[in-house]
Each structure stands twice: as C-alpha cells, then as structure tokens.
Coordinates of C-alpha atoms (C1' of nucleotides) in Angstrom, one line a residue:
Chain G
X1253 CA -3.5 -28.6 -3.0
X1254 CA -0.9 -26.7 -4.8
X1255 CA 2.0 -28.6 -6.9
X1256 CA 5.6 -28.2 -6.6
X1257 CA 5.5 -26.0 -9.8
X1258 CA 3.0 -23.8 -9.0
X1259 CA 4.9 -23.1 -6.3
X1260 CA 7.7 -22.0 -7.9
X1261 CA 5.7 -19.7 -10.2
X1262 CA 4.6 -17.9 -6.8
X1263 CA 7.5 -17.6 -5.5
X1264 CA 9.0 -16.4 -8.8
X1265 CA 6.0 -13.8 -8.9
X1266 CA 6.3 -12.7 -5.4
X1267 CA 10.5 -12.0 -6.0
X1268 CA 10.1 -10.2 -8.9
X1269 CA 7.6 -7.9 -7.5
X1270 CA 9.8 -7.4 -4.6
X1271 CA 12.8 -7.1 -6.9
X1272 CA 11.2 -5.0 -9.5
X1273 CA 8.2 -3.5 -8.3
X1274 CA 5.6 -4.8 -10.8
X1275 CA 4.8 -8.2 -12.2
X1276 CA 6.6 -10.2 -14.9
X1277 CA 4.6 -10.7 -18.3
X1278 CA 4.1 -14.5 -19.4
X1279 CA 6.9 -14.1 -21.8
X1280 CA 9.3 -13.0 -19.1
X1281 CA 7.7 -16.1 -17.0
X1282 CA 8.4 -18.6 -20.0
X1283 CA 11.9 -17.2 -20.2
X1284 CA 12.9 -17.6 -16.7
X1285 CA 11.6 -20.9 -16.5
X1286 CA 12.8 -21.9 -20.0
X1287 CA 9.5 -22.5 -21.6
X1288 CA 9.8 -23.0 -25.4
X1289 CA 5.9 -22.1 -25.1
X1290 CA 4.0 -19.2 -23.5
X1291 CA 1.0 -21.8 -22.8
X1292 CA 2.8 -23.3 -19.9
X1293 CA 3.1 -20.0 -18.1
X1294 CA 0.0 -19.1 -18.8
X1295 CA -1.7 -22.4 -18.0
X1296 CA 0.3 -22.3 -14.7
X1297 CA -1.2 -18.8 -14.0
X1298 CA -4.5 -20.3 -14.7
X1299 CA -4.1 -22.9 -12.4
X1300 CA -2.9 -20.2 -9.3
X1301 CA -6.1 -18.4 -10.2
X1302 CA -8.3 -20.7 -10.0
X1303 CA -7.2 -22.1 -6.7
X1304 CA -7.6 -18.2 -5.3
X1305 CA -3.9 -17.5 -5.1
X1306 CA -3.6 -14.9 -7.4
X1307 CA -6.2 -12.8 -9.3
X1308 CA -5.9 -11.3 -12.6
X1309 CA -7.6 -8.6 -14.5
X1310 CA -8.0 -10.3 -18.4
X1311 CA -6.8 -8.0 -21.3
X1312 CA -4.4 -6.2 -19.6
X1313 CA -0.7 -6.1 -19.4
X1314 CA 1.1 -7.2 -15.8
X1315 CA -2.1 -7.3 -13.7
X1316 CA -1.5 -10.3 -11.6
X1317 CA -2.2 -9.3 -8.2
X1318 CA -1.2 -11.6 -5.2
X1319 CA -4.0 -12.9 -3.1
X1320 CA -2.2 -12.4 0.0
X1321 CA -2.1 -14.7 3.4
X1322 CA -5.7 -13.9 4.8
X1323 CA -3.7 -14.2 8.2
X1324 CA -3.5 -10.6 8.1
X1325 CA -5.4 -9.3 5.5
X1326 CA -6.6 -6.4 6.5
X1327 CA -3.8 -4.1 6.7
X1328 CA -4.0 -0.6 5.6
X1329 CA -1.4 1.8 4.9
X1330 CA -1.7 5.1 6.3
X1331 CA -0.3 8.2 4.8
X1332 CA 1.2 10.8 7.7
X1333 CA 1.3 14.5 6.7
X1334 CA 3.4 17.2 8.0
X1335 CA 0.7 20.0 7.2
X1336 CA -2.3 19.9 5.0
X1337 CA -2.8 22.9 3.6
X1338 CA -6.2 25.0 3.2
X1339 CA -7.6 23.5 -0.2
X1340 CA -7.7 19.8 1.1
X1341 CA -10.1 17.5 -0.4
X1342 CA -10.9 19.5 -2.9
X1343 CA -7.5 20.0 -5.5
X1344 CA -4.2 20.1 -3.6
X1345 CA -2.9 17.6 -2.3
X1346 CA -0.8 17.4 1.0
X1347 CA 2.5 16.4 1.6
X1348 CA 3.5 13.3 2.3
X1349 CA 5.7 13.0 5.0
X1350 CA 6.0 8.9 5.6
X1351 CA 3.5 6.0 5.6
X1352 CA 2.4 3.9 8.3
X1353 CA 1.0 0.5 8.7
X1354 CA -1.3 -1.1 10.7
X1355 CA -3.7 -4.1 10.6
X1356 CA -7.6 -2.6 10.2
X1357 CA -9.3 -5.5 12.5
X1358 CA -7.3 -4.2 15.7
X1359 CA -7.3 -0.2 15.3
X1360 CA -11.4 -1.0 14.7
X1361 CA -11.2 0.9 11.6
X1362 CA -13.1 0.0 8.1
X1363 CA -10.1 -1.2 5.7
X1364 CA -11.9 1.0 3.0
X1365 CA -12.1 4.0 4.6
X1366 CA -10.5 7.5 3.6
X1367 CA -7.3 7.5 6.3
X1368 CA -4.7 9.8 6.9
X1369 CA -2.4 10.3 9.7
X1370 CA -0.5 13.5 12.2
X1371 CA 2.1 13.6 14.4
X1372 CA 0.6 15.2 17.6
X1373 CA 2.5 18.5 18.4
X1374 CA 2.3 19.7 22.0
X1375 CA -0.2 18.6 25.0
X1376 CA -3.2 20.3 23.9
X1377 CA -5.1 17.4 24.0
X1378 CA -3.6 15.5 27.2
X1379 CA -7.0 15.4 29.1
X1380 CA -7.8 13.0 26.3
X1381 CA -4.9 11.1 26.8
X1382 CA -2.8 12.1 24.2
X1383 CA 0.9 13.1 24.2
X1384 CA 3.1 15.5 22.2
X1385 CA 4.9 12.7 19.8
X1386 CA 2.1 10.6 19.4
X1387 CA 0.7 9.2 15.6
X1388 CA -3.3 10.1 15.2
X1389 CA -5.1 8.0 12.5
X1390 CA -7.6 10.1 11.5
X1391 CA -10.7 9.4 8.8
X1392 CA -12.1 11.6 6.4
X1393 CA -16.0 12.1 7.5
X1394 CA -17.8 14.3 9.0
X1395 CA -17.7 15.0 12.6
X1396 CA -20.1 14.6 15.2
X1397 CA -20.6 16.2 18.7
X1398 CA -17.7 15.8 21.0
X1399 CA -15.5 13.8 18.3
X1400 CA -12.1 14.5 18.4
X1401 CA -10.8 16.5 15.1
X1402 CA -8.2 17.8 13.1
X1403 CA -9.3 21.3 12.1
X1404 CA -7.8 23.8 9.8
X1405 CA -7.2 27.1 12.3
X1406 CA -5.1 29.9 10.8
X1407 CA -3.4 28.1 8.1
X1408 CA -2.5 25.1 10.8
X1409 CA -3.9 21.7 11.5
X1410 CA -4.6 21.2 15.2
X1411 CA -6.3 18.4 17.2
X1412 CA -9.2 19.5 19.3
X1413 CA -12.4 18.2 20.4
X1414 CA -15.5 19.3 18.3
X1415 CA -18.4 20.6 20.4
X1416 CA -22.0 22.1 18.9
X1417 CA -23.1 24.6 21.7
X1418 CA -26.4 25.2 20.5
X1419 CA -25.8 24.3 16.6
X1420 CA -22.3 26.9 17.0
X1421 CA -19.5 24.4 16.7
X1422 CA -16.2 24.9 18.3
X1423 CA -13.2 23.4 19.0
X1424 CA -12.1 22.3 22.8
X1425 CA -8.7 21.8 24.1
X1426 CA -8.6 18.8 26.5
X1427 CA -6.2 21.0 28.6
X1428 CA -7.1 23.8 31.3
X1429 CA -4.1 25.6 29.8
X1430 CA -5.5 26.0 26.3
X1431 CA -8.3 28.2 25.1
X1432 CA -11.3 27.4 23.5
X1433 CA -11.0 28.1 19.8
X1434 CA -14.2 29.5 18.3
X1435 CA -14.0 30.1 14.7
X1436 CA -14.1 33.4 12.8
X1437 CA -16.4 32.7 10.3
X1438 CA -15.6 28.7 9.1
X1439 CA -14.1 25.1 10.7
X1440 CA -12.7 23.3 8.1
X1441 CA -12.7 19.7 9.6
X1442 CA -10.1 17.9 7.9
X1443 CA -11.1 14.4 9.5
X1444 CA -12.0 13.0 12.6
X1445 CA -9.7 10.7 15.4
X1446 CA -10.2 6.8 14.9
X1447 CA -6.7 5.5 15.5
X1448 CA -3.6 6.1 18.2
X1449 CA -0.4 4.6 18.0
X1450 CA 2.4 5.6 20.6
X1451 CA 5.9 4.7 19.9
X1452 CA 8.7 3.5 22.2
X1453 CA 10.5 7.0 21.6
X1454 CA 7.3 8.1 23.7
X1455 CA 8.4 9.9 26.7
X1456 CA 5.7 8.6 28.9
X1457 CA 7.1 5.5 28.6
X1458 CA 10.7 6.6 30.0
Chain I
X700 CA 9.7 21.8 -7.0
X701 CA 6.6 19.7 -8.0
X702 CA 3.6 21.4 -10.2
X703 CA -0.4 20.9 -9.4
X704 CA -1.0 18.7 -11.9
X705 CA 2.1 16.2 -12.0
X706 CA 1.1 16.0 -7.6
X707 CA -2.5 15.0 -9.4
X708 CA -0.8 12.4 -11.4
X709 CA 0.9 11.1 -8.6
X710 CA -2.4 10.7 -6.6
X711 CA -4.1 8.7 -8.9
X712 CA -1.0 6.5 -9.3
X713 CA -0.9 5.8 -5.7
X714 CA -4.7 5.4 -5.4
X715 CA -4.9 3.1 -8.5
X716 CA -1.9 0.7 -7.4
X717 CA -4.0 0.8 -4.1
X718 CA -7.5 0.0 -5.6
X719 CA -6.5 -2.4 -7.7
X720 CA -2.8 -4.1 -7.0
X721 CA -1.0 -2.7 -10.1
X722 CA -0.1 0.1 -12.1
X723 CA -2.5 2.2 -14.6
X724 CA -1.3 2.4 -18.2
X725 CA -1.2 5.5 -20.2
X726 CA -4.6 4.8 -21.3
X727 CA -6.1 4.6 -18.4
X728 CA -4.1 7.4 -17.3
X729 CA -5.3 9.6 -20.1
X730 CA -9.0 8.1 -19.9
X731 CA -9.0 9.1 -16.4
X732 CA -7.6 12.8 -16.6
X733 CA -9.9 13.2 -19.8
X734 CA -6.6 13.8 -22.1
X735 CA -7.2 13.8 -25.9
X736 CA -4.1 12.4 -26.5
X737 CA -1.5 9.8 -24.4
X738 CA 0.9 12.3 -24.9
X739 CA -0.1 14.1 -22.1
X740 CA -0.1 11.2 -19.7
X741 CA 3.0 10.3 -20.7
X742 CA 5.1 13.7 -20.6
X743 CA 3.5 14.3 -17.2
X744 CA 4.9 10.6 -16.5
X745 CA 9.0 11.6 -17.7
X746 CA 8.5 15.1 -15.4
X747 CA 7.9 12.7 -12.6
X748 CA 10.9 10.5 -13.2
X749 CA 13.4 13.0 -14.5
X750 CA 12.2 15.0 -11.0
X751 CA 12.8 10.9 -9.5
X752 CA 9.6 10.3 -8.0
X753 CA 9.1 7.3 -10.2
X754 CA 11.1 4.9 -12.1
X755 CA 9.7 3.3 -14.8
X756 CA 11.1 0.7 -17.5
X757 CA 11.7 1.7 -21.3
X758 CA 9.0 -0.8 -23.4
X759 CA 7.4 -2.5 -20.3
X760 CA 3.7 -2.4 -20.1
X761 CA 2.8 -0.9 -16.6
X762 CA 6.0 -0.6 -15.9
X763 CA 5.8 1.9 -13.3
X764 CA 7.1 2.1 -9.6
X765 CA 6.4 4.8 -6.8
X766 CA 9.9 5.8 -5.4
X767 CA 8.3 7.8 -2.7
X768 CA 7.2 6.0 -0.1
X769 CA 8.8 2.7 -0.5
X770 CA 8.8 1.3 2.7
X771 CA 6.4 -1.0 4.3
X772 CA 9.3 -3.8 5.0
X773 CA 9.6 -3.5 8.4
X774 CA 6.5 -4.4 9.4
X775 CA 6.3 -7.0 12.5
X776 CA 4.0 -9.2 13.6
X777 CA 2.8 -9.0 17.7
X778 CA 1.2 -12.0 18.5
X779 CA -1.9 -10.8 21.2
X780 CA -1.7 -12.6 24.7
X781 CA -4.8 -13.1 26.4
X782 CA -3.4 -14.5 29.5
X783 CA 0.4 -15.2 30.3
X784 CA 0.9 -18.3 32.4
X785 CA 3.6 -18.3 34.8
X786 CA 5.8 -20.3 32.9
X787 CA 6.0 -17.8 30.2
X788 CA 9.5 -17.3 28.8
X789 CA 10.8 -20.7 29.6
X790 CA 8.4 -23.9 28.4
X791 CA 4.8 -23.1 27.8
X792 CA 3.4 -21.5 25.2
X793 CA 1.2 -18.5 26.0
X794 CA -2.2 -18.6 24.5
X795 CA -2.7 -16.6 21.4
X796 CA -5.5 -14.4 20.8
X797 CA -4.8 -12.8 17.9
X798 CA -2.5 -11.1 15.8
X799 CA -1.7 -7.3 15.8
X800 CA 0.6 -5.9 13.2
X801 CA 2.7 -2.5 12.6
X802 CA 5.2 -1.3 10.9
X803 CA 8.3 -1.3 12.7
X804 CA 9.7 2.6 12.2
X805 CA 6.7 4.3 12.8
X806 CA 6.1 2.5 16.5
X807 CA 10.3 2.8 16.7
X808 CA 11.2 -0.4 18.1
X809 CA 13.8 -3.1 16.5
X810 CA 12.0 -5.2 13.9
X811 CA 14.2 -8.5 15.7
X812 CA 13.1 -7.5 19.3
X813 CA 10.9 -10.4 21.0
X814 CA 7.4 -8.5 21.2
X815 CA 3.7 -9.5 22.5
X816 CA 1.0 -7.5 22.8
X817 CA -1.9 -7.7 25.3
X818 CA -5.4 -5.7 25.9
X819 CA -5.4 -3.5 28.9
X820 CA -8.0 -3.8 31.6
X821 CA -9.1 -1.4 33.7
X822 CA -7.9 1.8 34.3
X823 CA -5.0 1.3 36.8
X824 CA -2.1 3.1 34.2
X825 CA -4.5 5.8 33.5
X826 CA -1.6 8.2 34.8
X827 CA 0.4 6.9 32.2
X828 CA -2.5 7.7 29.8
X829 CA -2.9 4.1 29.1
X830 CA -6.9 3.3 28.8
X831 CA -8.9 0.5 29.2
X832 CA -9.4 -1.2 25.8
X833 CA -5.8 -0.3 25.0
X834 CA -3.4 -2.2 23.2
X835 CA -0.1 -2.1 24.1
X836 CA 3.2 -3.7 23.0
X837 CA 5.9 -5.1 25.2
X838 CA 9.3 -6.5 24.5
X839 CA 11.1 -9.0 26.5
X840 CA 13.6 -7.8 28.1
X841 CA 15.1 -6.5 31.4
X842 CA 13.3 -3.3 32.9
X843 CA 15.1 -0.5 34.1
X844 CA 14.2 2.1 36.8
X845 CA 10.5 3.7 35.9
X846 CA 9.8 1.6 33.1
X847 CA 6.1 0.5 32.7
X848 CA 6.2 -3.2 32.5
X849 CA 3.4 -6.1 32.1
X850 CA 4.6 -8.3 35.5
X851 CA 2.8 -11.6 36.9
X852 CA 1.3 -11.1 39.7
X853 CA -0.9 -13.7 41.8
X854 CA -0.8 -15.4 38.9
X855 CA -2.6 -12.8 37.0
X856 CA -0.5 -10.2 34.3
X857 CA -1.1 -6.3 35.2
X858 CA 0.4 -3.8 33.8
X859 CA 2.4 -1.2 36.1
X860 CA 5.4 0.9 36.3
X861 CA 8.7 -0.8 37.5
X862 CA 9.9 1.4 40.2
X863 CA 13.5 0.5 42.1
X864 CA 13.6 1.5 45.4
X865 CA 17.0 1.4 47.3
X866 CA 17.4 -1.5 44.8
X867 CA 14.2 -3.5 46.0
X868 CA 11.9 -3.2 43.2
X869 CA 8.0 -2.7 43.4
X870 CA 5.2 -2.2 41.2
X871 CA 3.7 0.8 41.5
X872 CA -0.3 2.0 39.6
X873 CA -0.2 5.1 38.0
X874 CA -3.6 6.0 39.3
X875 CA -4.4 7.1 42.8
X876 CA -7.1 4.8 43.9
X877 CA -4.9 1.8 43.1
X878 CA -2.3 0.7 45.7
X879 CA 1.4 -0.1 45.1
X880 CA 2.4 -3.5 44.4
X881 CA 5.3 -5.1 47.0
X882 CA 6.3 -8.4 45.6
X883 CA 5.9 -10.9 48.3
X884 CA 9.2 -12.9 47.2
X885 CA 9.9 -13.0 43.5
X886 CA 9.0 -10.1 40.7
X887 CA 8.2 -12.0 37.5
X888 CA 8.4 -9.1 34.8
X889 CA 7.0 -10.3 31.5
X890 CA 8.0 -7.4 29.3
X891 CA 8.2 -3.6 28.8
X892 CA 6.4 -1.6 27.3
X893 CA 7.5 0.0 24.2
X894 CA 4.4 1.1 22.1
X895 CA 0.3 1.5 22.4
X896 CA -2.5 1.4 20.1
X897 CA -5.8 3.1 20.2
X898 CA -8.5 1.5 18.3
X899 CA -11.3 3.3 17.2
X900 CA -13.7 1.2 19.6
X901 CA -11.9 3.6 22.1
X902 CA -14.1 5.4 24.8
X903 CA -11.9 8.3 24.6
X904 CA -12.7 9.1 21.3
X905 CA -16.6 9.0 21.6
Chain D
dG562 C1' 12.3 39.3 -27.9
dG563 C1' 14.6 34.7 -27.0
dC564 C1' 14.5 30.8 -23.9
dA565 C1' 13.0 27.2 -20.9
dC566 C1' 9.6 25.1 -19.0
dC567 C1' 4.7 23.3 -18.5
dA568 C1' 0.3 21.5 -20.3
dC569 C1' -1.7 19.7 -24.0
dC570 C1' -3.6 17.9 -29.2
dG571 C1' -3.5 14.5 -33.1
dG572 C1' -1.8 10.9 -35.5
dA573 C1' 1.2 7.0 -36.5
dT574 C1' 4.1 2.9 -35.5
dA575 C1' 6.5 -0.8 -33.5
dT576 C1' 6.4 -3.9 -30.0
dC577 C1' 4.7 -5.8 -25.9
dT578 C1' 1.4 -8.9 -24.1
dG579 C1' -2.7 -11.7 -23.3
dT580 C1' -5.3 -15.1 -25.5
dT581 C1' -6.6 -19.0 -28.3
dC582 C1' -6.0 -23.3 -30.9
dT583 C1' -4.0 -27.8 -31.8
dG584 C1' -1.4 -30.9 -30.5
dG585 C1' 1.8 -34.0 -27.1
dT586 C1' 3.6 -36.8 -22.5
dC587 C1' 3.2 -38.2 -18.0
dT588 C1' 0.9 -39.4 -13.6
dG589 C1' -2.5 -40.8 -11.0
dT590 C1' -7.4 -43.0 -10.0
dG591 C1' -11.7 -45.4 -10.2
Chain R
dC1356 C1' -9.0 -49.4 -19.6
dA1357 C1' -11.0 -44.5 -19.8
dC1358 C1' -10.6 -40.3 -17.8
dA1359 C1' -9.0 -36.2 -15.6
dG1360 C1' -5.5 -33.2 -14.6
dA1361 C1' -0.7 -31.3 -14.4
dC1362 C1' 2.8 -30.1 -17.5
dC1363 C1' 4.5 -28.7 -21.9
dA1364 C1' 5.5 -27.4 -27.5
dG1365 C1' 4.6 -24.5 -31.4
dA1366 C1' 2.3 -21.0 -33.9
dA1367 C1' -0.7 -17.4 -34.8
dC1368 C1' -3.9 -13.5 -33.7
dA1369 C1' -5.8 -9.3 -31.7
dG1370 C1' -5.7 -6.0 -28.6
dA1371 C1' -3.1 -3.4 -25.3
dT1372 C1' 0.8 -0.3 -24.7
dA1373 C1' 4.8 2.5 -24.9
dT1374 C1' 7.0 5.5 -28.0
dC1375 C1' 8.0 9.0 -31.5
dC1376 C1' 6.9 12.8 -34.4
dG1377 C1' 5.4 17.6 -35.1
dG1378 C1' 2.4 21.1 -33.6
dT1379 C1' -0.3 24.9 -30.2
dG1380 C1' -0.7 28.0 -26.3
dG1381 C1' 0.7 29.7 -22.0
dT1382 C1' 3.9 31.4 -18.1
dG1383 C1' 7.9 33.1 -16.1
dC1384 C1' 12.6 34.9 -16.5
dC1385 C1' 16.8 37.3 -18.2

DNA sequence: GGCACCACCGGATATCTGTTCTGGTCTGTG
DNA sequence: CACAGACCAGAACAGATATCCGGTGGTGCC
C-alpha cells in the first residue's frame, strides 16, 4: 500500500513538525533527502496525498497537514481558564491557564463544538456529584432548564444549576449549605456542563 | 503585560492552526483583521515574540509556532475493558472495547503506569460520587487501605472501596442499600482507581 | 515638551515556495 | 512486448510570503 520511501517522507514530515513546529517546504524536503530535483519531493507528496495520508492546501506555503491515525481521531483539545472575565464572547479574551485533552467519542461531546474548561473550586455542587479539584468541560450554548452552568456572578465564574421558575432563571447550588443565587438584574451564562474529568490527586479517591 | 489586540492576534493564531493544521500567513493575517497594510500583521507578530509568546523563523513562509501551550505529549492511551476474565494480569488477554484517551498531567497519573479503563454499572460507588455511565481509570497496582479498586468478584469485576480490617481485607459499596463484600477465600484486585470521566450522555447533567 | 510604546498606512523588494513541463531509469504485470 | 507506476534530473515560471523603508496618530509617563 505505501512504499518504503514514502514512508520515509512521513516520517521525515511528522519529525520535523515535532522538531520544529511547522512543516518543511519541498526544497527543504529535496535537501534532506538529497534530491538534485524538487519534482521528486513533490511527486512523493503527491503520492501521500492521494493515498489519504496527508492533505494539502495548493498555493500555499507549508500547508501539509498529517491525516492522522483514525484510531483516535477525534480528540479535542480543551483550553482550562483560571477566570473569564465579564466581556467573554464578545472581545476579551480569557486567560489561558493550561490545555487538556481528551478523545470527543468517549466524553459524548461534538468534536466541533465551542469547549472550554474550569477547575471546580469548593463543594457547591456536590449533590451533583462534583468535587472541589475536579476539571468541568463546558460548551458554549445556551442553557436549558435544569442544565448545569458556569455563570458570571459578581465578577466570578461559578458552577450552578440553571432553573427557570416561571420564565425567572436562577442559579441552584446542589448543596443545602449554599444559597440560591438569584440575579440582580442579568445571568451571563458563560457555557453549559458536557464533560467531567477527575484526577488521581482527587481526594475522594484517597 | 499583553495589549487587547496582540491577545486578538493570538486567538486567531490558535483558532487558525486549529481549523486548518497550519499556520496563517501575514496575508491572511491582515485579510482577516481587515489591515491595509501587512505591516500591521506583522509588527503585532515581533510584539508577540519579543514578549515570547511565539517563535517564529527569519524568511520561512508560515513559520510560526505557539510557545504557550505546548504540551499535548503526554497523552496516554486507556484501552476500555468490557469484562475482565479471571486470568487478567497473567495470560489472557482482556477484551477490548474501545479506546479512551487523556492527557496525562491534567488526570495526574504517570504517563508509564499500566492503566485500563472500564464503564461503571449501577450505582453501588454513588458515595464516592461515581455514577452509572461513568468512566473510570485504574492502574495496576497494589491497593492500599481505603483505596477504591475494580476487584473480581464471582467472576464478575465491581468496583468498590478496598477497606483493611485488622489486616483481613474486604470490599466494602459506598452506598447504603448495597452490602459489604467478604471475600470467601482470595481477593483478586484488578486495579485502582486513579481518575473518572463524565461524558456528556451523563444523567447528572440532564 | 521629549520619549517610548502601540496601532496602523502605503509601497517596494527580495526571496521563498508551489507548480509545471520535459525528459530519464527501473520494476513489476498482464 | 506494452503499459503502468514508483522514483528521479533539470530548468523555468508565477504566485505567495516575509521583510524593509518611511510615514501618521494616539496614549501614557517623567
């Protein structure tokens, strides 16, 4: 299916992505190789393509992308903020404070979807099974009744269920030692719970 | 530390390497912000690597890389157990469902430890707040005192918490209307628990 | 006011880079 | 044998791309 050459080229790709961070040109291919001719790389390149290895965009510079194993294609990178301040999803942008991966087909999430994540602070929301230390994955959408949240409440993002009470929204702690927040005058829903992951520093697992 | 506009840059640098595999040029930079001229794109581009949130190389088309978040290395594979014969660990080979994968730092476990994964069922650990639907992560290993750990039992796996007793171990629910466990000779433990993920399929969420 | 940034415009230039064309050798395969 | 396909040389072209130059206007600071 794929010659002993070709698979050179691949792997050549793949290491100087990894090495680098961006693709070699066909020149820079032809010169690691030893090519006296660009046509070779490029013929080579043609021959990945077509076989659905890589896929290229024509005209411009570097843009060989790697058609990765389909094994486990469907991972998405998650970006975790620390806060998010008031103007998100409009201009400013939050900070990011680390990135986390996970595979789409077993969190049940779609791959294209607008994610971000939080680190849970506190036991607000332990009723729902949620611990202080956990990682919420949540999705940019609008919520629906009894949806779990991250809402924007004095200048701070905070995890609560989102309950309409007779078209009134307000935000539910899933903890008898919380209050019920209602909101002043707006809820800024900054997206809604699709995703958990709890790590081994976890202390319900000690 | 960072201006409005130079985070803006950032975004669609991110976004674009997302969408489409590789870096924009300045063109497409400038195009996209609606700049008259490249040399907006590209003086925006120098304050974002003389601040070192890119590096970039002198002359090379598309020659951009993102210094912030760098690392998806870690990430491991879990293959997903359906059931776990009682040979496990020695011989036979369990029977793969499917394949589950994080990244290593954000669940916190060592990217070299001997993990599986399995799909909770029922709502025995609900104590724990681990939910039916579940997926949770185990490494092989020996269990200590309170650790929750997926142990055969009657030749089927359950997940419990490993509780020592004047140094007779037993297996013990965390959920009142399920009885403890007394091993009637031998306590095959399977692995312990060390992460959980929450799908969005989750009844919790809904 | 000087000074250092930031955010741009407008134009020019060199070079980087993909693409195309015309050849060639070798290895299979029907 | 003819034919297809992988593998390569050599040269030229056109578009893509980074870079350099000089300028404008604004903000904040000492």
């Amino acid at each position: 299916m794929i010659t002993e050459r070709q698979q050179e080229l691949l792997q050549f790709l793949e290491s100087t992505q990894r090495r680098t961070g961006f693709m070699p040109s066909t020149r820079e291919i032809q010169e690691h190789f030893g090519f006296a001719s660009q046509t070779a790389a490029v013929s080579h390149l043609r021959a990945l393509e077509r076989k659905g290895l890589i896929r290229r965009a024509p005209g411009k510079a570097r843009a060989l992308v790697l058609e990765t194993t389909p094994e486990r294609e469907p991972l998405i990178d998650v970006p975790v903020y620390g806060h998010i301040p008031a103007g998100f999803g409009e201009s400013v942008a939050p900070v990011t404070e680390g990135t986390l991966s996970v595979d789409a087909r077993s969190l049940g999430v779609n791959p294209r979807a607008k994610l971000f994540g939080l680190k849970v602070r506190g036991e607000s929301m332990i009723g729902a099974h949620i611990l202080d230390g956990d990682h919420v994955i949540l999705e940019i959408k609008e919520p629906r009744n009894r949806d779990i949240v991250a809402a924007l409440i004095d200048g701070e993002t905070t995890l609560k269920r989102f309950v309409l009470n007779r078209r009134q929204p307000f935000l539910k702690a899933e903890n008898p030692r919380f209050p019920d927040l209602i909101p002043a005058r707006e809820l800024q829903v900054q997206g809604v719970l699709v995703g958990l992951i709890r790590g081994a520093s976890s202390s319900a697992f000690a």
